[in-house]
Tab-separated table of C-alpha atoms in Angstrom:
chain	number	residue	atom	x	y	z
A	171	UNK	CA	-3.819	25.810	39.108
A	172	UNK	CA	-3.780	29.556	39.470
A	173	UNK	CA	-7.014	31.402	40.222
A	174	UNK	CA	-9.192	31.842	37.170
A	175	UNK	CA	-7.641	28.906	35.314
A	176	UNK	CA	-10.318	26.297	34.604
A	177	UNK	CA	-10.181	22.991	32.778
A	178	UNK	CA	-11.801	23.524	29.377
A	179	UNK	CA	-12.549	20.994	26.626
A	180	UNK	CA	-11.619	21.742	23.025
A	181	UNK	CA	-15.200	22.329	21.893
A	182	UNK	CA	-15.700	25.049	24.538
A	183	UNK	CA	-12.701	27.160	23.490
A	184	UNK	CA	-13.311	30.498	21.810
A	185	UNK	CA	-11.204	33.027	19.948
A	186	UNK	CA	-8.966	34.910	22.369
A	187	UNK	CA	-9.279	32.378	25.206
A	188	UNK	CA	-6.149	32.006	27.341
A	189	UNK	CA	-7.369	31.492	30.901
A	190	UNK	CA	-7.792	27.716	30.690
A	191	UNK	CA	-5.962	24.440	30.892
A	192	UNK	CA	-6.580	21.556	28.523
A	193	UNK	CA	-6.100	17.804	28.998
A	194	UNK	CA	-5.795	15.908	25.699
A	195	UNK	CA	-3.879	13.208	23.867
A	196	UNK	CA	-1.315	13.859	21.125
A	197	UNK	CA	-2.526	12.178	17.904
A	198	UNK	CA	0.006	13.683	15.498
A	199	UNK	CA	3.228	15.684	15.689
A	200	UNK	CA	5.890	17.033	13.381
A	201	UNK	CA	9.544	17.861	13.613
A	202	UNK	CA	10.268	21.492	14.612
A	203	UNK	CA	10.908	23.975	11.810
A	204	UNK	CA	13.467	26.759	12.266
A	205	UNK	CA	12.793	30.198	10.812
A	206	UNK	CA	15.397	32.971	10.457
A	207	UNK	CA	14.126	36.353	11.660
A	208	UNK	CA	14.962	39.088	9.147
A	209	UNK	CA	14.723	41.842	11.765
A	210	UNK	CA	17.684	40.817	13.916
A	211	UNK	CA	19.147	37.709	12.224
A	212	UNK	CA	18.104	35.423	15.082
A	213	UNK	CA	16.310	32.103	14.682
A	214	UNK	CA	13.049	30.855	16.115
A	215	UNK	CA	11.514	27.401	15.872
A	216	UNK	CA	7.923	26.268	15.695
A	217	UNK	CA	6.742	22.823	16.696
A	218	UNK	CA	3.311	21.763	15.437
A	219	UNK	CA	1.285	18.949	16.951
A	220	UNK	CA	-2.375	17.898	17.179
A	221	UNK	CA	-4.462	17.236	20.303
A	222	UNK	CA	-7.727	15.348	20.757
A	223	UNK	CA	-9.993	15.138	23.808
A	224	UNK	CA	-13.130	13.486	22.408
A	225	UNK	CA	-14.209	11.511	19.330
A	226	UNK	CA	-15.491	14.652	17.631
A	227	UNK	CA	-12.995	17.308	18.695
A	228	UNK	CA	-9.324	17.825	17.843
A	229	UNK	CA	-7.202	20.931	17.452
A	230	UNK	CA	-3.771	21.937	16.159
A	231	UNK	CA	-1.082	23.546	18.331
A	232	UNK	CA	1.837	25.796	17.322
A	233	UNK	CA	4.536	26.039	19.978
A	234	UNK	CA	7.158	28.790	19.397
A	235	UNK	CA	10.544	29.164	21.039
A	236	UNK	CA	14.291	28.935	20.608
A	237	UNK	CA	15.573	26.094	18.386
A	238	UNK	CA	17.197	24.308	21.339
A	239	UNK	CA	14.063	24.505	23.486
A	240	UNK	CA	11.718	23.293	20.756
A	241	UNK	CA	14.012	20.393	19.791
A	242	UNK	CA	14.005	19.301	23.426
A	243	UNK	CA	10.202	19.548	23.647
A	244	UNK	CA	9.769	17.509	20.463
A	245	UNK	CA	12.073	14.810	21.840
A	246	UNK	CA	10.203	14.747	25.153
A	247	UNK	CA	6.611	14.334	23.961
A	248	UNK	CA	5.346	11.680	21.548
A	249	UNK	CA	2.180	10.523	19.832
A	250	UNK	CA	0.026	8.762	22.433
A	251	UNK	CA	1.139	10.980	25.340
A	252	UNK	CA	-1.638	12.594	27.386
A	253	UNK	CA	-0.652	16.139	28.276
A	254	UNK	CA	-1.763	19.189	30.247
A	255	UNK	CA	-1.627	22.467	28.313
A	256	UNK	CA	-1.596	25.719	30.295
A	257	UNK	CA	-1.406	29.383	29.208
A	258	UNK	CA	-1.955	28.733	25.532
A	259	UNK	CA	-3.939	31.245	23.478
A	260	UNK	CA	-6.759	30.137	21.185
A	261	UNK	CA	-6.959	32.093	17.928
A	262	UNK	CA	-8.603	31.505	14.582
A	263	UNK	CA	-6.525	29.307	12.289
A	264	UNK	CA	-5.042	31.012	9.249
A	265	UNK	CA	-5.448	29.693	5.726
A	266	UNK	CA	-1.709	29.048	5.447
A	267	UNK	CA	-1.851	26.769	8.514
A	268	UNK	CA	-3.617	24.173	6.332
A	269	UNK	CA	-0.365	23.657	4.409
A	270	UNK	CA	1.538	22.512	7.496
A	271	UNK	CA	-1.052	21.035	9.848
A	272	UNK	CA	-3.690	18.284	9.797
A	273	UNK	CA	-7.297	19.014	8.935
A	274	UNK	CA	-9.069	19.261	12.331
A	275	UNK	CA	-12.584	19.848	13.622
A	276	UNK	CA	-11.797	23.046	15.544
A	277	UNK	CA	-11.660	26.351	13.650
A	278	UNK	CA	-9.089	27.479	16.204
A	279	UNK	CA	-5.392	26.856	16.728
A	280	UNK	CA	-3.568	26.996	20.077
A	281	UNK	CA	-0.528	29.316	20.100
A	282	UNK	CA	2.098	28.569	22.759
A	283	UNK	CA	5.314	30.405	23.570
A	284	UNK	CA	8.486	29.449	25.413
A	285	UNK	CA	8.635	31.065	28.858
A	286	UNK	CA	4.886	31.711	28.945
A	287	UNK	CA	3.023	28.512	28.099
A	288	UNK	CA	3.373	25.242	29.990
A	289	UNK	CA	3.128	21.640	28.820
A	290	UNK	CA	3.565	18.528	30.942
A	291	UNK	CA	2.513	14.892	31.049
A	292	UNK	CA	-0.882	14.304	32.635
A	293	UNK	CA	-0.394	12.372	35.867
A	294	UNK	CA	-3.962	11.653	36.968
A	295	UNK	CA	-5.434	8.146	36.549
A	296	UNK	CA	-8.358	9.283	34.396
A	297	UNK	CA	-6.952	8.626	30.957
A	298	UNK	CA	-8.819	5.512	29.744
A	299	UNK	CA	-11.216	7.413	27.484
A	300	UNK	CA	-8.412	9.503	26.021
A	301	UNK	CA	-6.293	6.428	25.244
A	302	UNK	CA	-9.210	4.946	23.260
A	303	UNK	CA	-9.147	8.004	20.986
A	304	UNK	CA	-5.878	6.770	19.447
A	305	UNK	CA	-7.850	4.067	17.620
A	306	UNK	CA	-10.493	6.394	16.191
A	307	UNK	CA	-9.710	7.722	12.680
A	308	UNK	CA	-9.938	11.461	12.159
A	309	UNK	CA	-11.911	10.972	8.944
A	310	UNK	CA	-14.885	8.726	8.092
A	311	UNK	CA	-13.766	5.269	6.964
A	312	UNK	CA	-16.030	5.683	3.926
A	313	UNK	CA	-13.924	8.649	2.774
A	314	UNK	CA	-10.965	6.430	1.892
A	315	UNK	CA	-9.731	5.443	-1.548
A	316	UNK	CA	-8.490	1.950	-2.370
A	317	UNK	CA	-5.098	1.046	-3.774
A	318	UNK	CA	-6.862	-0.168	-6.922
A	319	UNK	CA	-8.335	3.343	-7.342
A	320	UNK	CA	-4.858	4.836	-6.973
A	321	UNK	CA	-3.116	2.501	-9.424
A	322	UNK	CA	-5.880	2.807	-12.035
A	323	UNK	CA	-6.102	6.611	-11.772
A	324	UNK	CA	-2.493	7.477	-10.982
A	325	UNK	CA	-2.253	10.397	-13.418
A	326	UNK	CA	-5.382	12.123	-12.099
A	327	UNK	CA	-4.325	11.627	-8.461
A	328	UNK	CA	-0.801	13.027	-8.709
A	329	UNK	CA	-0.339	15.771	-6.130
A	330	UNK	CA	-3.623	14.946	-4.384
A	331	UNK	CA	-4.211	14.194	-0.695
A	332	UNK	CA	-6.247	11.064	0.028
A	333	UNK	CA	-7.276	8.815	2.916
A	334	UNK	CA	-6.195	5.160	3.028
A	335	UNK	CA	-7.107	2.059	5.015
A	336	UNK	CA	-4.212	-0.347	4.521
A	337	UNK	CA	-2.203	-3.130	6.102
A	338	UNK	CA	1.581	-2.977	6.487
A	339	UNK	CA	3.168	-5.384	4.003
A	340	UNK	CA	6.799	-4.642	4.884
A	341	UNK	CA	8.819	-2.022	6.766
A	342	UNK	CA	12.094	-0.874	5.256
A	343	UNK	CA	15.243	0.098	7.098
A	344	UNK	CA	15.916	3.708	8.082
A	345	UNK	CA	18.146	5.372	5.481
A	346	UNK	CA	20.295	8.501	5.754
A	347	UNK	CA	19.735	10.956	2.887
A	348	UNK	CA	21.974	13.922	2.076
A	349	UNK	CA	19.959	16.956	0.962
A	350	UNK	CA	21.014	19.627	-1.541
A	351	UNK	CA	21.684	21.939	1.404
A	352	UNK	CA	24.206	19.405	2.754
A	353	UNK	CA	21.900	18.391	5.565
A	354	UNK	CA	21.432	14.744	6.525
A	355	UNK	CA	17.875	13.556	7.072
A	356	UNK	CA	16.287	10.181	7.696
A	357	UNK	CA	13.903	8.375	5.388
A	358	UNK	CA	11.972	5.142	5.663
A	359	UNK	CA	9.750	3.318	3.194
A	360	UNK	CA	6.811	1.098	4.069
A	361	UNK	CA	4.962	-1.127	1.603
A	362	UNK	CA	1.188	-1.097	2.107
A	363	UNK	CA	-1.495	-3.488	0.851
A	364	UNK	CA	-5.283	-3.755	0.854
A	365	UNK	CA	-7.919	-6.134	-0.465
A	366	UNK	CA	-8.696	-4.184	-3.640
A	367	UNK	CA	-5.696	-5.258	-5.724
A	368	UNK	CA	-2.486	-7.263	-5.589
A	369	UNK	CA	-0.083	-4.336	-6.068
A	370	UNK	CA	1.313	-2.619	-2.982
A	371	UNK	CA	1.748	1.126	-2.519
A	372	UNK	CA	4.989	2.574	-1.168
A	373	UNK	CA	4.681	5.022	1.738
A	374	UNK	CA	7.650	7.358	2.126
A	375	UNK	CA	8.252	8.686	5.640
A	376	UNK	CA	10.490	11.684	6.291
A	377	UNK	CA	9.293	12.688	9.762
A	378	UNK	CA	11.332	11.316	12.665
A	379	UNK	CA	8.288	10.666	14.876
A	380	UNK	CA	6.551	8.486	12.285
A	381	UNK	CA	9.850	6.751	11.484
A	382	UNK	CA	10.036	5.941	15.205
A	383	UNK	CA	6.405	4.724	15.175
A	384	UNK	CA	7.072	2.348	12.287
A	385	UNK	CA	9.473	0.309	14.444
A	386	UNK	CA	6.407	-1.213	16.083
A	387	UNK	CA	4.436	-1.937	12.916
A	388	UNK	CA	4.017	-5.646	12.170
A	389	UNK	CA	3.862	-6.881	8.596
A	390	UNK	CA	0.507	-8.372	7.564
A	391	UNK	CA	-0.858	-7.464	10.999
A	392	UNK	CA	-0.780	-3.695	11.637
A	393	UNK	CA	-3.680	-1.831	10.023
A	394	UNK	CA	-3.274	1.899	9.336
A	395	UNK	CA	-5.867	4.542	8.591
A	396	UNK	CA	-3.862	7.342	7.008
A	397	UNK	CA	-5.652	10.667	6.675
A	398	UNK	CA	-4.351	13.158	4.108
A	399	UNK	CA	-1.405	11.272	2.683
A	400	UNK	CA	0.051	12.891	-0.444
A	401	UNK	CA	0.324	11.018	-3.733
A	402	UNK	CA	3.054	11.759	-6.277
A	403	UNK	CA	4.682	10.029	-9.229
A	404	UNK	CA	8.054	8.462	-8.441
A	405	UNK	CA	10.342	8.585	-11.477
A	406	UNK	CA	12.746	6.003	-10.069
A	407	UNK	CA	10.055	3.445	-9.297
A	408	UNK	CA	7.977	4.399	-12.352
A	409	UNK	CA	4.793	4.343	-10.331
A	410	UNK	CA	2.812	6.458	-7.925
A	411	UNK	CA	3.886	6.577	-4.265
A	412	UNK	CA	2.499	8.108	-1.073
A	413	UNK	CA	4.289	10.421	1.352
A	414	UNK	CA	3.642	11.503	4.935
A	415	UNK	CA	3.435	15.304	5.213
A	416	UNK	CA	2.589	17.807	7.930
A	417	UNK	CA	-1.099	17.307	7.110
A	418	UNK	CA	-1.023	13.544	7.673
A	419	UNK	CA	-2.555	11.765	10.670
A	420	UNK	CA	-1.952	8.026	11.083
A	421	UNK	CA	-4.309	5.928	13.199
A	422	UNK	CA	-2.886	2.524	14.109
A	423	UNK	CA	-5.237	-0.475	14.201
A	424	UNK	CA	-8.425	1.607	13.932
A	425	UNK	CA	-11.441	0.343	15.840
A	426	UNK	CA	-13.774	-0.562	12.964
A	427	UNK	CA	-15.016	-3.698	11.141
A	428	UNK	CA	-13.287	-2.648	7.918
A	429	UNK	CA	-9.892	-2.854	9.639
A	430	UNK	CA	-10.595	-6.435	10.704
A	431	UNK	CA	-11.517	-7.328	7.120
A	432	UNK	CA	-8.279	-5.849	5.817
A	433	UNK	CA	-6.184	-7.708	8.405
A	434	UNK	CA	-7.871	-11.035	7.644
A	435	UNK	CA	-7.188	-10.540	3.936
A	436	UNK	CA	-3.553	-9.559	4.513
A	437	UNK	CA	-2.746	-12.636	6.576
A	438	UNK	CA	-3.145	-14.948	3.565
A	439	UNK	CA	-2.780	-12.623	0.562
A	440	UNK	CA	0.104	-13.505	-1.796
A	441	UNK	CA	3.007	-11.063	-1.864
A	442	UNK	CA	5.497	-12.829	-4.177
A	443	UNK	CA	4.985	-11.678	-7.783
A	444	UNK	CA	4.389	-15.165	-9.223
A	445	UNK	CA	1.907	-15.994	-6.457
A	446	UNK	CA	0.143	-12.651	-7.026
A	447	UNK	CA	-0.201	-13.411	-10.737
A	448	UNK	CA	-1.527	-16.917	-10.063
A	449	UNK	CA	-3.974	-15.503	-7.531
A	450	UNK	CA	-5.227	-12.924	-10.057
A	451	UNK	CA	-5.555	-15.529	-12.785
A	452	UNK	CA	-7.232	-18.129	-10.582
A	453	UNK	CA	-9.763	-15.635	-9.246
A	454	UNK	CA	-10.490	-13.834	-12.506
A	455	UNK	CA	-14.281	-13.711	-12.481
A	456	UNK	CA	-15.057	-13.858	-16.203
A	457	UNK	CA	-12.246	-14.435	-18.728
A	458	UNK	CA	-14.749	-13.810	-21.528
A	459	UNK	CA	-14.875	-10.168	-20.408
A	460	UNK	CA	-11.287	-9.688	-21.645
A	461	UNK	CA	-11.970	-8.091	-25.018
A	462	UNK	CA	-9.153	-5.590	-25.672
A	463	UNK	CA	-7.293	-7.056	-28.653
A	464	UNK	CA	-3.530	-6.505	-28.690
A	465	UNK	CA	-0.653	-7.880	-30.704
A	466	UNK	CA	2.219	-9.669	-28.998
A	467	UNK	CA	4.423	-6.616	-29.489
A	468	UNK	CA	1.825	-4.258	-27.985
A	469	UNK	CA	1.384	-6.457	-24.914
A	470	UNK	CA	5.116	-6.624	-24.306
A	471	UNK	CA	5.657	-2.892	-24.933
A	472	UNK	CA	2.929	-1.915	-22.495
A	473	UNK	CA	4.197	-4.411	-19.904
A	474	UNK	CA	7.691	-2.863	-19.828
A	475	UNK	CA	6.767	0.806	-20.370
A	476	UNK	CA	5.856	1.627	-16.775
A	477	UNK	CA	2.464	2.885	-17.982
A	478	UNK	CA	0.595	0.403	-15.790
A	479	UNK	CA	1.265	0.271	-12.055
A	480	UNK	CA	-1.130	-2.630	-11.595
A	481	UNK	CA	-2.130	-5.583	-13.766
A	482	UNK	CA	-3.879	-5.285	-17.121
A	483	UNK	CA	-5.536	-7.720	-19.532
A	484	UNK	CA	-5.346	-8.436	-23.247
A	485	UNK	CA	-6.922	-10.675	-25.887
A	486	UNK	CA	-4.151	-11.962	-28.142
A	487	UNK	CA	-4.630	-13.734	-31.470
A	488	UNK	CA	-1.449	-15.753	-31.987
A	489	UNK	CA	-0.120	-19.212	-32.720
A	490	UNK	CA	1.092	-21.556	-29.996
A	491	UNK	CA	4.788	-22.060	-30.805
A	492	UNK	CA	5.892	-23.853	-27.636
A	493	UNK	CA	3.821	-26.336	-25.639
A	494	UNK	CA	6.033	-28.951	-24.047
A	495	UNK	CA	3.558	-31.497	-22.662
A	496	UNK	CA	5.768	-34.542	-23.151
A	497	UNK	CA	9.126	-33.219	-21.942
A	498	UNK	CA	11.145	-34.160	-18.878
A	499	UNK	CA	9.908	-31.391	-16.570
A	500	UNK	CA	6.902	-31.992	-14.275
A	501	UNK	CA	3.816	-30.079	-15.384
A	502	UNK	CA	1.752	-30.525	-12.237
A	503	UNK	CA	2.485	-29.249	-8.744
A	504	UNK	CA	1.056	-28.829	-5.258
A	505	UNK	CA	-0.005	-25.346	-4.124
A	506	UNK	CA	-0.549	-24.062	-0.587
A	507	UNK	CA	-4.000	-22.476	-0.503
A	508	UNK	CA	-3.000	-20.107	2.294
A	509	UNK	CA	-0.125	-18.253	0.616
A	510	UNK	CA	-0.694	-19.420	-3.004
A	511	UNK	CA	2.917	-20.574	-3.374
A	512	UNK	CA	4.088	-23.976	-4.592
A	513	UNK	CA	4.896	-26.674	-2.065
A	514	UNK	CA	7.982	-28.852	-2.371
A	515	UNK	CA	6.479	-32.319	-2.965
A	516	UNK	CA	9.547	-34.013	-1.530
A	517	UNK	CA	8.908	-32.268	1.805
A	518	UNK	CA	5.124	-32.097	1.625
A	519	UNK	CA	4.951	-28.871	3.651
A	520	UNK	CA	4.735	-25.175	2.845
A	521	UNK	CA	8.207	-23.723	3.363
A	522	UNK	CA	7.193	-20.073	2.941
A	523	UNK	CA	8.268	-18.434	6.217
A	524	UNK	CA	5.586	-15.759	5.828
A	525	UNK	CA	2.742	-18.269	5.494
A	526	UNK	CA	0.467	-18.953	8.509
A	527	UNK	CA	0.812	-22.676	7.716
A	528	UNK	CA	4.604	-22.563	7.976
A	529	UNK	CA	4.405	-20.733	11.300
A	530	UNK	CA	1.912	-23.237	12.649
A	531	UNK	CA	-0.972	-20.750	12.905
A	532	UNK	CA	-3.123	-22.541	10.310
A	533	UNK	CA	-3.703	-26.121	9.216
A	534	UNK	CA	-2.075	-27.002	5.865
A	535	UNK	CA	-4.517	-27.003	2.943
A	536	UNK	CA	-3.132	-27.822	-0.501
A	537	UNK	CA	-4.367	-28.725	-3.972
A	538	UNK	CA	-2.868	-30.241	-7.110
A	539	UNK	CA	-2.603	-27.806	-10.004
A	540	UNK	CA	-1.227	-27.613	-13.520
A	541	UNK	CA	2.090	-25.750	-13.847
A	542	UNK	CA	2.324	-25.169	-17.610
A	543	UNK	CA	4.188	-22.662	-19.784
A	544	UNK	CA	3.079	-21.676	-23.282
A	545	UNK	CA	4.783	-19.419	-25.830
A	546	UNK	CA	2.724	-17.412	-28.328
A	547	UNK	CA	3.769	-15.653	-31.540
A	548	UNK	CA	2.230	-13.484	-34.232
A	549	UNK	CA	3.711	-11.368	-37.048
A	550	UNK	CA	4.817	-8.663	-34.536
A	551	UNK	CA	6.789	-10.831	-32.128
A	552	UNK	CA	6.387	-13.425	-29.396
A	553	UNK	CA	5.342	-13.774	-25.770
A	554	UNK	CA	7.561	-16.417	-24.258
A	555	UNK	CA	6.891	-18.713	-21.315
A	556	UNK	CA	3.396	-17.470	-20.486
A	557	UNK	CA	2.087	-19.160	-17.376
A	558	UNK	CA	-1.259	-20.896	-17.767
A	559	UNK	CA	-3.804	-20.833	-14.962
A	560	UNK	CA	-4.638	-24.297	-13.697
A	561	UNK	CA	-8.316	-23.925	-14.607
A	562	UNK	CA	-7.432	-22.809	-18.164
A	563	UNK	CA	-5.062	-25.773	-18.534
A	564	UNK	CA	-7.660	-28.213	-17.206
A	565	UNK	CA	-10.236	-26.883	-19.686
A	566	UNK	CA	-7.752	-26.922	-22.553
A	567	UNK	CA	-6.554	-30.486	-21.862
A	568	UNK	CA	-9.946	-31.727	-20.678
A	569	UNK	CA	-8.476	-33.485	-17.649
A	570	UNK	CA	-7.444	-32.917	-14.026
A	571	UNK	CA	-3.820	-32.689	-12.841
A	572	UNK	CA	-4.115	-36.172	-11.302
A	573	UNK	CA	-5.486	-37.558	-14.586
A	574	UNK	CA	-2.635	-35.951	-16.491
A	575	UNK	CA	-0.031	-37.544	-14.191
A	576	UNK	CA	-1.446	-40.982	-15.043
A	577	UNK	CA	-1.354	-40.444	-18.820
A	578	UNK	CA	1.093	-42.288	-21.035
A	579	UNK	CA	3.753	-40.360	-22.933
A	580	UNK	CA	1.950	-41.070	-26.238
A	581	UNK	CA	-1.286	-39.623	-24.870
A	582	UNK	CA	0.506	-36.461	-23.734
A	583	UNK	CA	2.141	-36.106	-27.157
A	584	UNK	CA	-1.241	-36.422	-28.847
A	585	UNK	CA	-2.622	-33.675	-26.599
A	586	UNK	CA	0.301	-31.429	-27.435
A	587	UNK	CA	-0.301	-31.600	-31.175
A	588	UNK	CA	-3.914	-30.578	-30.762
A	589	UNK	CA	-2.669	-27.026	-30.029
A	590	UNK	CA	0.973	-26.722	-31.084
A	591	UNK	CA	1.304	-24.368	-34.118
A	592	UNK	CA	-2.454	-23.796	-34.151
A	593	UNK	CA	-3.970	-20.301	-34.246
A	594	UNK	CA	-5.628	-19.431	-30.921
A	595	UNK	CA	-7.394	-16.660	-29.064
A	596	UNK	CA	-5.636	-16.288	-25.712
A	597	UNK	CA	-6.941	-14.126	-22.885
A	598	UNK	CA	-4.115	-12.914	-20.657
A	599	UNK	CA	-3.596	-11.213	-17.306
A	600	UNK	CA	-0.293	-9.318	-17.186
A	601	UNK	CA	1.794	-8.048	-14.271
A	602	UNK	CA	4.015	-5.280	-15.719
A	603	UNK	CA	7.743	-5.071	-15.099
A	604	UNK	CA	8.964	-2.936	-12.207
A	605	UNK	CA	12.340	-1.708	-10.970
A	606	UNK	CA	12.521	-4.755	-8.732
A	607	UNK	CA	11.188	-7.141	-11.375
A	608	UNK	CA	12.656	-6.365	-14.786
A	609	UNK	CA	10.561	-8.838	-16.780
A	610	UNK	CA	6.759	-8.817	-16.952
A	611	UNK	CA	4.754	-11.877	-15.892
A	612	UNK	CA	1.943	-13.186	-18.094
A	613	UNK	CA	-0.785	-15.694	-17.358
A	614	UNK	CA	-3.254	-17.227	-19.807
A	615	UNK	CA	-6.682	-17.465	-18.174
A	616	UNK	CA	-8.471	-18.843	-21.251
A	617	UNK	CA	-7.388	-20.185	-24.623
A	618	UNK	CA	-9.283	-21.608	-27.608
A	619	UNK	CA	-8.500	-22.456	-31.213
A	620	UNK	CA	-9.996	-20.136	-33.837
A	621	UNK	CA	-10.665	-20.413	-37.543
A	622	UNK	CA	-8.419	-18.814	-40.140
A	623	UNK	CA	-11.223	-16.381	-40.983
A	624	UNK	CA	-11.618	-15.130	-37.401
A	625	UNK	CA	-7.855	-15.000	-36.961
A	626	UNK	CA	-7.435	-12.838	-40.074
A	627	UNK	CA	-10.292	-10.529	-39.067
A	628	UNK	CA	-9.160	-9.960	-35.488
A	629	UNK	CA	-5.376	-9.937	-35.832
A	630	UNK	CA	-4.151	-6.333	-35.310
A	631	UNK	CA	-1.750	-4.837	-37.840
A	632	UNK	CA	0.791	-3.687	-35.232
């Protein structure tokens, strides 16, 4: 290095400093932005990225130059690269920088210019501590919000920036989008899950670097801590979605116990809608807590309106109009306890390719369950083919699935008439319809016959 140039850590920089060189790791970067200069009609580009050299210190960088030069620099350096920065100038960050850059610990920003500043890959073998920084989130883990919080408070969170700790559920293909200015840009969508609810959240990625990163994300395995992701309502999907912006920093597989918990949950969590509903119904802590009375019409209207991004519950007073206990279809089944999906009894193995059992990672564990459908009706309409949780069916029929299989046809018919066309109070868990699933899914988690007096008192008018 030239005389007077000394290696300086981020925390030791001060306003106006320029006689230093910095060694740090890139933890976030954006695509260059081109700005037309009004004075002479020329164009300049700025490339923003973020550097970190210790657990507590990270700083933003703005590199200015010609569009061709900045595009080349952005293609050359990537997240995870350890770089040497020379002849940058440290100045106080401006308020407007917060709109385009991540929230960092340094009050300064490094300004670099083509032809003056230098940036190159660090070649010394002293990078182990810097590499570890890639797994340290830039925000406290406790500062995150859960997906349940987002789905339950979607209206209040629209336009807000939040922190997430999630697991990748699926990674979509890269799509080419034509903008209004006749420019073609790339977009990618990633479905994210956590252990707070069964409904995923869609992450929309528009930045080429993060799109490139997502190629290496593994479904049900890669954990992401996403700092400052933006939430907005998606009219097409009829639910809230997240988007990566210039303020976002993504930490892959963060080094914390909470990440391990999320990964362990994701490996066996159901992702198919029917399995999600069964999982919700089976694990519903206290069906008696479902106390919001709704008519059949209200339940159906809410389930198809797009008002609810996640599940909701209802107490429905209605008559059982369909309860086919003595028909030709089997009413018991075998369920894989790892992925919550039904097992083909003729094969005896879980055939779900996403299940750890199917891939040989886990031992098969199954159980016999009831697989019943019940239709309900009141004066406002009907709820057809409601699934019944196995525990609710066992309580209703007062027998186990194995006992039911051994019953005679006459005994099953007698059981059927104990409830068919009787007035009942049914407690339901509902998965609303989505763009990908046009019909809602309903599960009865508890059902009991009620007197005419109670039925008349509780039945809603509409």
